PDB file of C-alpha atoms and ligand atoms in Angstrom:
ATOM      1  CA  UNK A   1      92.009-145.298 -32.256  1.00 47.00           C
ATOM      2  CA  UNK A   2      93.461-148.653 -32.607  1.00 57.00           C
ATOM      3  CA  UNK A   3      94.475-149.511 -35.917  1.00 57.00           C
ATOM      4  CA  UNK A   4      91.813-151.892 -36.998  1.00 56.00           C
ATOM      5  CA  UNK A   5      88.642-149.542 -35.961  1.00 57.00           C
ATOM      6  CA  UNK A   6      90.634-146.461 -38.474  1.00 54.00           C
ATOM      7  CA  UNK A   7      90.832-149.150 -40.879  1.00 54.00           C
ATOM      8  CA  UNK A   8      87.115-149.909 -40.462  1.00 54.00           C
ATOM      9  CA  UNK A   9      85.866-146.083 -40.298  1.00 55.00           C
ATOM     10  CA  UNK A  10      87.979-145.578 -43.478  1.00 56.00           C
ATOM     11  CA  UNK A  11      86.461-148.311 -45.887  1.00 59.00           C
ATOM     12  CA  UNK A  12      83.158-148.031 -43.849  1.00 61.00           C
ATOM     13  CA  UNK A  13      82.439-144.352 -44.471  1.00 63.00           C
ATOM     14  CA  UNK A  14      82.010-144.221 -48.422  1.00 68.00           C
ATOM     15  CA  UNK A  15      79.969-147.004 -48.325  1.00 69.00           C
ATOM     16  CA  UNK A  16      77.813-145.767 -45.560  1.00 72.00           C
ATOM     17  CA  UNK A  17      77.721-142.497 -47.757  1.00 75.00           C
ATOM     18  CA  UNK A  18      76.512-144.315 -50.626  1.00 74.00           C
ATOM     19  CA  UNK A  19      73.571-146.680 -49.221  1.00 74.00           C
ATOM     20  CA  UNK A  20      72.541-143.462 -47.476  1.00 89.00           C
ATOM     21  CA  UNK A  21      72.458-141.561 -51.475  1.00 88.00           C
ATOM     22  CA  UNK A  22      70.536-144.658 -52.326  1.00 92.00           C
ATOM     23  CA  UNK A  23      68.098-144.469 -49.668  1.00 94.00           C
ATOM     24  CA  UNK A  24      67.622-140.244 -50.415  1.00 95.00           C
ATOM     25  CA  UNK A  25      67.247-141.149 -53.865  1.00 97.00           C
ATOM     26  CA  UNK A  26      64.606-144.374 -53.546  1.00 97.00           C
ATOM     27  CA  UNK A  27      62.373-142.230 -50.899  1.00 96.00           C
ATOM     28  CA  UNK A  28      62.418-139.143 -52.980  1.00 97.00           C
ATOM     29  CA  UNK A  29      61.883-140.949 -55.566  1.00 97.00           C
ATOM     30  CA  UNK A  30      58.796-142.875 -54.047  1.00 97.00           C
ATOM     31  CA  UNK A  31      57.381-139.784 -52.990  1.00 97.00           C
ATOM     32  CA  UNK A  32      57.605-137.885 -56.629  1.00 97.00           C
ATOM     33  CA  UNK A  33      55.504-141.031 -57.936  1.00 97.00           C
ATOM     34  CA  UNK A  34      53.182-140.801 -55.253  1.00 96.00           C
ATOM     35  CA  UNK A  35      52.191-137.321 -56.186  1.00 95.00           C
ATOM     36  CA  UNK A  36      52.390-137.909 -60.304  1.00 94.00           C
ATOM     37  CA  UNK A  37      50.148-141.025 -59.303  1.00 93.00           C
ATOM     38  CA  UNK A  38      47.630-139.071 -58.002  1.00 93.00           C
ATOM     39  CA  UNK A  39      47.055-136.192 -59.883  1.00 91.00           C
ATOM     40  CA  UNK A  40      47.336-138.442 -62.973  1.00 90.00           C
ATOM     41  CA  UNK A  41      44.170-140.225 -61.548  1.00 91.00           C
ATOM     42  CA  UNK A  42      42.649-137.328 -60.227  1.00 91.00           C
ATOM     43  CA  UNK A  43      42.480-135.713 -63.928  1.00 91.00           C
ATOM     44  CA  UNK A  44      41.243-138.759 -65.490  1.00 91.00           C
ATOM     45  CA  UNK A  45      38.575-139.123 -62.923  1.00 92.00           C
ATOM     46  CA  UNK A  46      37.891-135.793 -63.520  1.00 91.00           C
ATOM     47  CA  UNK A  47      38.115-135.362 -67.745  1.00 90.00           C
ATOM     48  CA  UNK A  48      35.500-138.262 -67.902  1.00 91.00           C
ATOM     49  CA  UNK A  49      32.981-137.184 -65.369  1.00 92.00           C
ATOM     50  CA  UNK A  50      32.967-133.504 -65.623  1.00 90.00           C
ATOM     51  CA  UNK A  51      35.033-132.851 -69.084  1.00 90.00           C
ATOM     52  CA  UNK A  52      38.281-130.882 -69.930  1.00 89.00           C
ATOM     53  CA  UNK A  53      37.233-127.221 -68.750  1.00 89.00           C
ATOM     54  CA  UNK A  54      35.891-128.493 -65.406  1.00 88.00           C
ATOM     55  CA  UNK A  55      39.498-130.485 -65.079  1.00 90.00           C
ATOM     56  CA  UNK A  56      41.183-126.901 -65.083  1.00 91.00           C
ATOM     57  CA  UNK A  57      40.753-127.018 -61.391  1.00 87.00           C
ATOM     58  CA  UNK A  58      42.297-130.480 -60.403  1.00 86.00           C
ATOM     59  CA  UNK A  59      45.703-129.437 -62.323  1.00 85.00           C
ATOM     60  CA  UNK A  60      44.868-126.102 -60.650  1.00 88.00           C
ATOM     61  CA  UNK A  61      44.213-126.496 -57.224  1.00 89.00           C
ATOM     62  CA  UNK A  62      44.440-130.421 -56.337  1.00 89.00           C
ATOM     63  CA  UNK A  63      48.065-130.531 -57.921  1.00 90.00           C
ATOM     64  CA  UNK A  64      49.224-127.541 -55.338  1.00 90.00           C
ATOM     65  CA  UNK A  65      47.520-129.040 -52.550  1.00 92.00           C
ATOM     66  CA  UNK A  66      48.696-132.859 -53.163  1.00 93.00           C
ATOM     67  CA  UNK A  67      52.548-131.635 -53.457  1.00 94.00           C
ATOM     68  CA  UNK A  68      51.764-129.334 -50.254  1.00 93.00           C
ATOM     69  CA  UNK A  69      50.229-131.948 -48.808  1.00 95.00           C
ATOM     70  CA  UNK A  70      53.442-134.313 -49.399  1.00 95.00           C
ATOM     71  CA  UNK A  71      55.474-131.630 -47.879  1.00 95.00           C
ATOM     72  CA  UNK A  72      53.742-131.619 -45.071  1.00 95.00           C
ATOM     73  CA  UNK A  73      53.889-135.186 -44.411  1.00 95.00           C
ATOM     74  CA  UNK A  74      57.308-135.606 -45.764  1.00 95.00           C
ATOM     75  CA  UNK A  75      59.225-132.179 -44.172  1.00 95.00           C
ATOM     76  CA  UNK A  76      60.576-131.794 -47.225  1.00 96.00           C
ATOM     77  CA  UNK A  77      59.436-128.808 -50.391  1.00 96.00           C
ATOM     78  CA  UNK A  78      57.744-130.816 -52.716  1.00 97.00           C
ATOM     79  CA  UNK A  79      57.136-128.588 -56.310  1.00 96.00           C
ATOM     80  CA  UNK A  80      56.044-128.966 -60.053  1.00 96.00           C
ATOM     81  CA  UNK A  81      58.080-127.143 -62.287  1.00 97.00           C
ATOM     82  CA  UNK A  82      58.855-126.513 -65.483  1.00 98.00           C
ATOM     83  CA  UNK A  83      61.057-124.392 -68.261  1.00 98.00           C
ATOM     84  CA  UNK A  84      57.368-123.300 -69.971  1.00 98.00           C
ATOM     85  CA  UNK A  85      55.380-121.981 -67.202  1.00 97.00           C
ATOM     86  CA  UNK A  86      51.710-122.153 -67.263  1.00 96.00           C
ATOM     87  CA  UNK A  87      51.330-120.435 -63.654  1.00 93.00           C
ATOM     88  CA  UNK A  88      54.881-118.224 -62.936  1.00 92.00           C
ATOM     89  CA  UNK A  89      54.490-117.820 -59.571  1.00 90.00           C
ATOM     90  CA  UNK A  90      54.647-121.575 -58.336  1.00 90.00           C
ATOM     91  CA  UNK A  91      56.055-123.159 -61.351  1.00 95.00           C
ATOM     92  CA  UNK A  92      59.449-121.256 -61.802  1.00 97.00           C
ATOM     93  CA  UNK A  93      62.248-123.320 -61.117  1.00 98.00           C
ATOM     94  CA  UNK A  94      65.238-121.686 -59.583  1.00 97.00           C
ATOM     95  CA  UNK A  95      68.550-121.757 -60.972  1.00 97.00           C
ATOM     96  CA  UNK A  96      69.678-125.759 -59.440  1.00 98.00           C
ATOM     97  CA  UNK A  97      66.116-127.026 -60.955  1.00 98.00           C
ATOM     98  CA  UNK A  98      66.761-124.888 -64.456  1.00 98.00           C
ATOM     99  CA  UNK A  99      70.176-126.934 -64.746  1.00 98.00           C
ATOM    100  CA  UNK A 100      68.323-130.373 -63.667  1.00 98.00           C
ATOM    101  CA  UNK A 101      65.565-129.874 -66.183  1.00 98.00           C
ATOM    102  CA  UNK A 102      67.845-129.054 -69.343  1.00 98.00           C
ATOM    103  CA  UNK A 103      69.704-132.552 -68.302  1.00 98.00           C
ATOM    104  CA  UNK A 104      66.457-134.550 -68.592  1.00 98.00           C
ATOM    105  CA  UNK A 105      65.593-132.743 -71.484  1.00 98.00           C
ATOM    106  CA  UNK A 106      69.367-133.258 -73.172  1.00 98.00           C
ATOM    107  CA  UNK A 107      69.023-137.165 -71.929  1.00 98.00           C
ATOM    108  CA  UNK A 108      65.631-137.567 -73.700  1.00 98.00           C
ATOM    109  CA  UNK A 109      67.091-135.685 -76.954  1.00 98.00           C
ATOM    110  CA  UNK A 110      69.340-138.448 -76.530  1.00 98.00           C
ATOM    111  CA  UNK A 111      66.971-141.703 -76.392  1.00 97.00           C
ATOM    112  CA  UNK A 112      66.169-141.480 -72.739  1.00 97.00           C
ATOM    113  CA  UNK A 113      62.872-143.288 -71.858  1.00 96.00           C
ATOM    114  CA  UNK A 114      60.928-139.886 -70.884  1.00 95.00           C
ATOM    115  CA  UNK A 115      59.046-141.717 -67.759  1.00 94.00           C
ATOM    116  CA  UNK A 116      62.389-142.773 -66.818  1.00 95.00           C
ATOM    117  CA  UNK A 117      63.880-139.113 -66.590  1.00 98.00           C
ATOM    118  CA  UNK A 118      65.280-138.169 -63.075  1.00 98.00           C
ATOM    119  CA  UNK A 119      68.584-135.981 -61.576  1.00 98.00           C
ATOM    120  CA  UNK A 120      69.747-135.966 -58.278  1.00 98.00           C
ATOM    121  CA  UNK A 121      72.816-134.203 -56.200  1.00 96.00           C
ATOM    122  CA  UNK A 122      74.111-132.982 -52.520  1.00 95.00           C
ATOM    123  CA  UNK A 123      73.800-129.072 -53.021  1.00 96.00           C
ATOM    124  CA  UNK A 124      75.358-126.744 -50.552  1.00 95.00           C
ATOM    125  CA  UNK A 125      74.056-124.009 -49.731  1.00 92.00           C
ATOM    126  CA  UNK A 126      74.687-120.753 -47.399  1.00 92.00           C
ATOM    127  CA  UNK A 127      71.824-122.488 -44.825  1.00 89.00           C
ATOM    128  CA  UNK A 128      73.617-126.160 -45.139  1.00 92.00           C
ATOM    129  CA  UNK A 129      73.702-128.787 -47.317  1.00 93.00           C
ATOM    130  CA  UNK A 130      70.275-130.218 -49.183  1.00 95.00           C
ATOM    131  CA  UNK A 131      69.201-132.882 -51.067  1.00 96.00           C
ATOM    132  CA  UNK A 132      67.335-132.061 -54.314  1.00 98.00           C
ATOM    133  CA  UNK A 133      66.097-134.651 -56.802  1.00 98.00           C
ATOM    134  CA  UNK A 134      64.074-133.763 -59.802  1.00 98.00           C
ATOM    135  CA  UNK A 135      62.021-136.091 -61.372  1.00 98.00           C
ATOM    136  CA  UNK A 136      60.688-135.462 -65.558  1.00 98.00           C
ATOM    137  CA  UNK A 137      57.235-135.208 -65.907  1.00 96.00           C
ATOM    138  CA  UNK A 138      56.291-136.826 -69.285  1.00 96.00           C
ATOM    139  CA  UNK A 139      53.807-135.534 -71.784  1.00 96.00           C
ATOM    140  CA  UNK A 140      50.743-138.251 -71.801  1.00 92.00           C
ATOM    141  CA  UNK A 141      47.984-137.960 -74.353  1.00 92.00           C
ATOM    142  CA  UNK A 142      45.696-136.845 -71.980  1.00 90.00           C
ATOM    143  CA  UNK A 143      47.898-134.044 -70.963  1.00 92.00           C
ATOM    144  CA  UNK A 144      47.534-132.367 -74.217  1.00 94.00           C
ATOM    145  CA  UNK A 145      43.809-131.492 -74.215  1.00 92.00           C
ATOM    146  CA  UNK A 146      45.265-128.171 -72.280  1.00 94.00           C
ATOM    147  CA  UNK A 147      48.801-128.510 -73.231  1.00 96.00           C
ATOM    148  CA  UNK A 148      48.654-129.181 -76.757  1.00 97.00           C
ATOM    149  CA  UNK A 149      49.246-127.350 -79.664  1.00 96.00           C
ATOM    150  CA  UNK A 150      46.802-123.891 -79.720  1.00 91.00           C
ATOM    151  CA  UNK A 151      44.310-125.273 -82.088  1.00 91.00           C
ATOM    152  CA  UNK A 152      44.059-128.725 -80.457  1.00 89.00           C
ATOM    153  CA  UNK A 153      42.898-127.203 -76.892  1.00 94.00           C
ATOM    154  CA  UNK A 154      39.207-127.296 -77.021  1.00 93.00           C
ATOM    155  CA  UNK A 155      37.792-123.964 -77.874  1.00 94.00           C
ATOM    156  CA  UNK A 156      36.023-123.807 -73.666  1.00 93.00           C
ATOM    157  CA  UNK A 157      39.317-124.451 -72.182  1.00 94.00           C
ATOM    158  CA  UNK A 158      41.526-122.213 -74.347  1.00 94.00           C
ATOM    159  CA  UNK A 159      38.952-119.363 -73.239  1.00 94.00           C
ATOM    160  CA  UNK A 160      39.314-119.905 -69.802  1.00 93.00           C
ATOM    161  CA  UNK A 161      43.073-120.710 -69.895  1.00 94.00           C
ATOM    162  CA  UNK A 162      43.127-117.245 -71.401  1.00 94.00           C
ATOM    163  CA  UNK A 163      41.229-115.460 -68.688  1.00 94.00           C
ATOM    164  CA  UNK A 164      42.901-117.081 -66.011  1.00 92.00           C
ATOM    165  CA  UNK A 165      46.637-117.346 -67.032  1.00 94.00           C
ATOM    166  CA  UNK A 166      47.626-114.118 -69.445  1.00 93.00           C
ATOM    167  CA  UNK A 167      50.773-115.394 -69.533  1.00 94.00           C
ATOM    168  CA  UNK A 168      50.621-118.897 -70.476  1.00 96.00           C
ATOM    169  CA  UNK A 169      53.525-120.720 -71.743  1.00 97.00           C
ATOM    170  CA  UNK A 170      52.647-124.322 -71.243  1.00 97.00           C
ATOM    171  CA  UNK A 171      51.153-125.351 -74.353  1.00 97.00           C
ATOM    172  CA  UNK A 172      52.700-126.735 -77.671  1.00 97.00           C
ATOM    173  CA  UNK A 173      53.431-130.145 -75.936  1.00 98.00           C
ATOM    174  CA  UNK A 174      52.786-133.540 -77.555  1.00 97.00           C
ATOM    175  CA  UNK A 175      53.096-137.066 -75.897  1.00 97.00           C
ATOM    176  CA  UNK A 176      56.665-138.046 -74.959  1.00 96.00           C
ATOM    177  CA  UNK A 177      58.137-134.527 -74.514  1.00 97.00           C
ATOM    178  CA  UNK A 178      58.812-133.445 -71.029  1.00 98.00           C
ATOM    179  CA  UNK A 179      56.352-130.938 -69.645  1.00 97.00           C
ATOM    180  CA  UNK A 180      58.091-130.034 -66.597  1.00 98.00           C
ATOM    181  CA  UNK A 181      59.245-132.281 -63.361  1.00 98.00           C
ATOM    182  CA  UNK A 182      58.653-132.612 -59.783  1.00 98.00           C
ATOM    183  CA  UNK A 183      61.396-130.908 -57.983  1.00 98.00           C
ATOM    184  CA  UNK A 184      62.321-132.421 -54.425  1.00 98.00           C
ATOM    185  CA  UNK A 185      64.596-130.362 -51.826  1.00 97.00           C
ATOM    186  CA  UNK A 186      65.595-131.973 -48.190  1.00 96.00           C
ATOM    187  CA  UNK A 187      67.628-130.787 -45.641  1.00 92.00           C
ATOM    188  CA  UNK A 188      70.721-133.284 -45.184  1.00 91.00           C
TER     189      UNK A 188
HETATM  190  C1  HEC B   1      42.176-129.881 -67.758  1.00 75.36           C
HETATM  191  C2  HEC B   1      43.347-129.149 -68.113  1.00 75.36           C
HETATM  192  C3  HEC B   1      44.698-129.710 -67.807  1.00 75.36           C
HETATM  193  C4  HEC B   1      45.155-130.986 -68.069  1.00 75.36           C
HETATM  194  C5  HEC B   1      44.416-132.147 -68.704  1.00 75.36           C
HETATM  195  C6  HEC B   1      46.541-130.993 -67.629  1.00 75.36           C
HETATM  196  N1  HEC B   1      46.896-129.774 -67.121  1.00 75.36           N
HETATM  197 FE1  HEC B   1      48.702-129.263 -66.363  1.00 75.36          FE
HETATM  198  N2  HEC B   1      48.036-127.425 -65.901  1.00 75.36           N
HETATM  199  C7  HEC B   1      46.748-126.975 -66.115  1.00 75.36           C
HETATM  200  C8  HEC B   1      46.572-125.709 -65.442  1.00 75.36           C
HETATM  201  C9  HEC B   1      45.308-124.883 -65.393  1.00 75.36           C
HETATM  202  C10 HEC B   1      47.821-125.405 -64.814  1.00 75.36           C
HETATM  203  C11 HEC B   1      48.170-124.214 -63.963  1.00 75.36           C
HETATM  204  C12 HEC B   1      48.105-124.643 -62.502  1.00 75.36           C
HETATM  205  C13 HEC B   1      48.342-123.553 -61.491  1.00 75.36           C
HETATM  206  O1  HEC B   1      47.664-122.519 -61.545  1.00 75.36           O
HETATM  207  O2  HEC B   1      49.216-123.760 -60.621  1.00 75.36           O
HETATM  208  C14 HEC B   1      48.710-126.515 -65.129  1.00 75.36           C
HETATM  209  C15 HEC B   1      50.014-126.589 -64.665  1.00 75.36           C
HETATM  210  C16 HEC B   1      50.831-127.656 -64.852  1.00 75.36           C
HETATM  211  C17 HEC B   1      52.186-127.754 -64.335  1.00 75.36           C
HETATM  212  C18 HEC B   1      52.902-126.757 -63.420  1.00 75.36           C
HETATM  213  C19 HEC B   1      53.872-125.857 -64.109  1.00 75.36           C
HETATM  214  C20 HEC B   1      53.197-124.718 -64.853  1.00 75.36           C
HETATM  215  O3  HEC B   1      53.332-124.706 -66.065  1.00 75.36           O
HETATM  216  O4  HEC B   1      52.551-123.856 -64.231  1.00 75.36           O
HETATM  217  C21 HEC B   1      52.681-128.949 -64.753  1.00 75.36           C
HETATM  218  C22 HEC B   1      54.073-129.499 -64.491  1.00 75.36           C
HETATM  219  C23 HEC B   1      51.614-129.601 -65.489  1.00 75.36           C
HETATM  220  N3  HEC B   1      50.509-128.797 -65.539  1.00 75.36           N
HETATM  221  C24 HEC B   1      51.733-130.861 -66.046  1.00 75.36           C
HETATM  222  C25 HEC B   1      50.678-131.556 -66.604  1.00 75.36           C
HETATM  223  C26 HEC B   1      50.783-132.930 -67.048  1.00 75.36           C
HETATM  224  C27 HEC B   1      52.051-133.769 -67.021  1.00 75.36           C
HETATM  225  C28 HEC B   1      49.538-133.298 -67.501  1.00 75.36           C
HETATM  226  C29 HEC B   1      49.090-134.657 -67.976  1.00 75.36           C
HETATM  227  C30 HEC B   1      49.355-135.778 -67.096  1.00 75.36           C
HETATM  228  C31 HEC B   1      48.667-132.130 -67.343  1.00 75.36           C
HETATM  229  N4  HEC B   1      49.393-131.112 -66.788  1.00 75.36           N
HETATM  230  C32 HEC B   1      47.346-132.113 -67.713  1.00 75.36           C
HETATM  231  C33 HEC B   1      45.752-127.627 -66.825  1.00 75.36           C
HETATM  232  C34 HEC B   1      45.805-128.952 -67.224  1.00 75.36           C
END
């Protein structure tokens, strides 16, 4: 290689590096929004024509299929999680999205802007290395109709929230605390 062209690939590659972090972090980013977007409107829709027990099933079943529908269209696992689960089997965070969550929460102890919230990092893993971005999903008034504190959850909802998840963790929030976050993993 002749001198010049090494001298180029050497002060070329970090920078290359870095637009290309920018770009994982703006599209993951955009994509997060996309589904918080959506199932925000989706539950207001919802709480005003049908009321807070018949909303169950939008944070139930659209949320799932929105973030599996992103996936799909994306090629990349797109999850809500949190540390308080509300449905254990798809809202466990592994062990990376554990560490990213007690961050956002630590930064919003700290002053953080809670709609502002959001980790990202190059993981390596035994398969290859991934991209994973986590994004903090704030509390919003209207969340707390069935994440609020037990005797704020109207008395319909808290019976069916009790059939249907045993094991409920996810209530006890009020606005501004983080509920949980969208967790993004690519392949790099
Ligand atoms: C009408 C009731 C209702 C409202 C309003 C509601 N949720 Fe939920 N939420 C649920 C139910 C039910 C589940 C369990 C979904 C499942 O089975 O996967 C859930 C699950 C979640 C989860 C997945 C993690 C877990 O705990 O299982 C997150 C994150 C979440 N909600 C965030 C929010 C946020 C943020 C808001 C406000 C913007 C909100 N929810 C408003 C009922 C509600």
């Amino acid at each position: 290689m002749r001198k010049s062209a090494l001298l180029l690939a050497l002060t070329c590659l970090p920078l290359a590096a870095l637009a290309n972090e920018a770009q994982l972090l703006e599209s993951s980013r955009q994509t997060a929004l996309k589904l918080q977007q959506q199932l925000g409107g989706e539950l207001q829709k919802q709480l005003a024509a049908g009321g807070p027990e018949s909303a169950i099933s939008v944070c139930r079943d659209k949320a799932p299929a929105i973030a599996s529908e992103l996936s799909r269209s994306t090629g990349w696992r797109v999850t809500r999680v949190s540390l308080k689960t509300r449905n254990t089997l798809l809202g466990t965070p592994d062990e990376w999205e554990q560490g990213a969550l007690r961050i956002l929460e630590k930064r919003l102890a700290e002053g953080a802007k809670p709609e502002t919230l959001e980790f990202a990092q190059v993981v390596d893993e035994p398969s290859g290395k991934v991209y994973r971005y986590m994004r903090g999903l704030p509390v919003l008034p209207l969340c707390t109709t069935c994440h609020g504190a037990p005797d704020a959850i109207p008395g319909a909802v808290k019976a069916r929230l009790a059939t249907e998840y045993p094991h409920d963790k996810a209530t006890g929030y009020a606005p501004g605390m983080l509920r949980g976050g969208i967790s993004i993993k690519r392949p790099l």
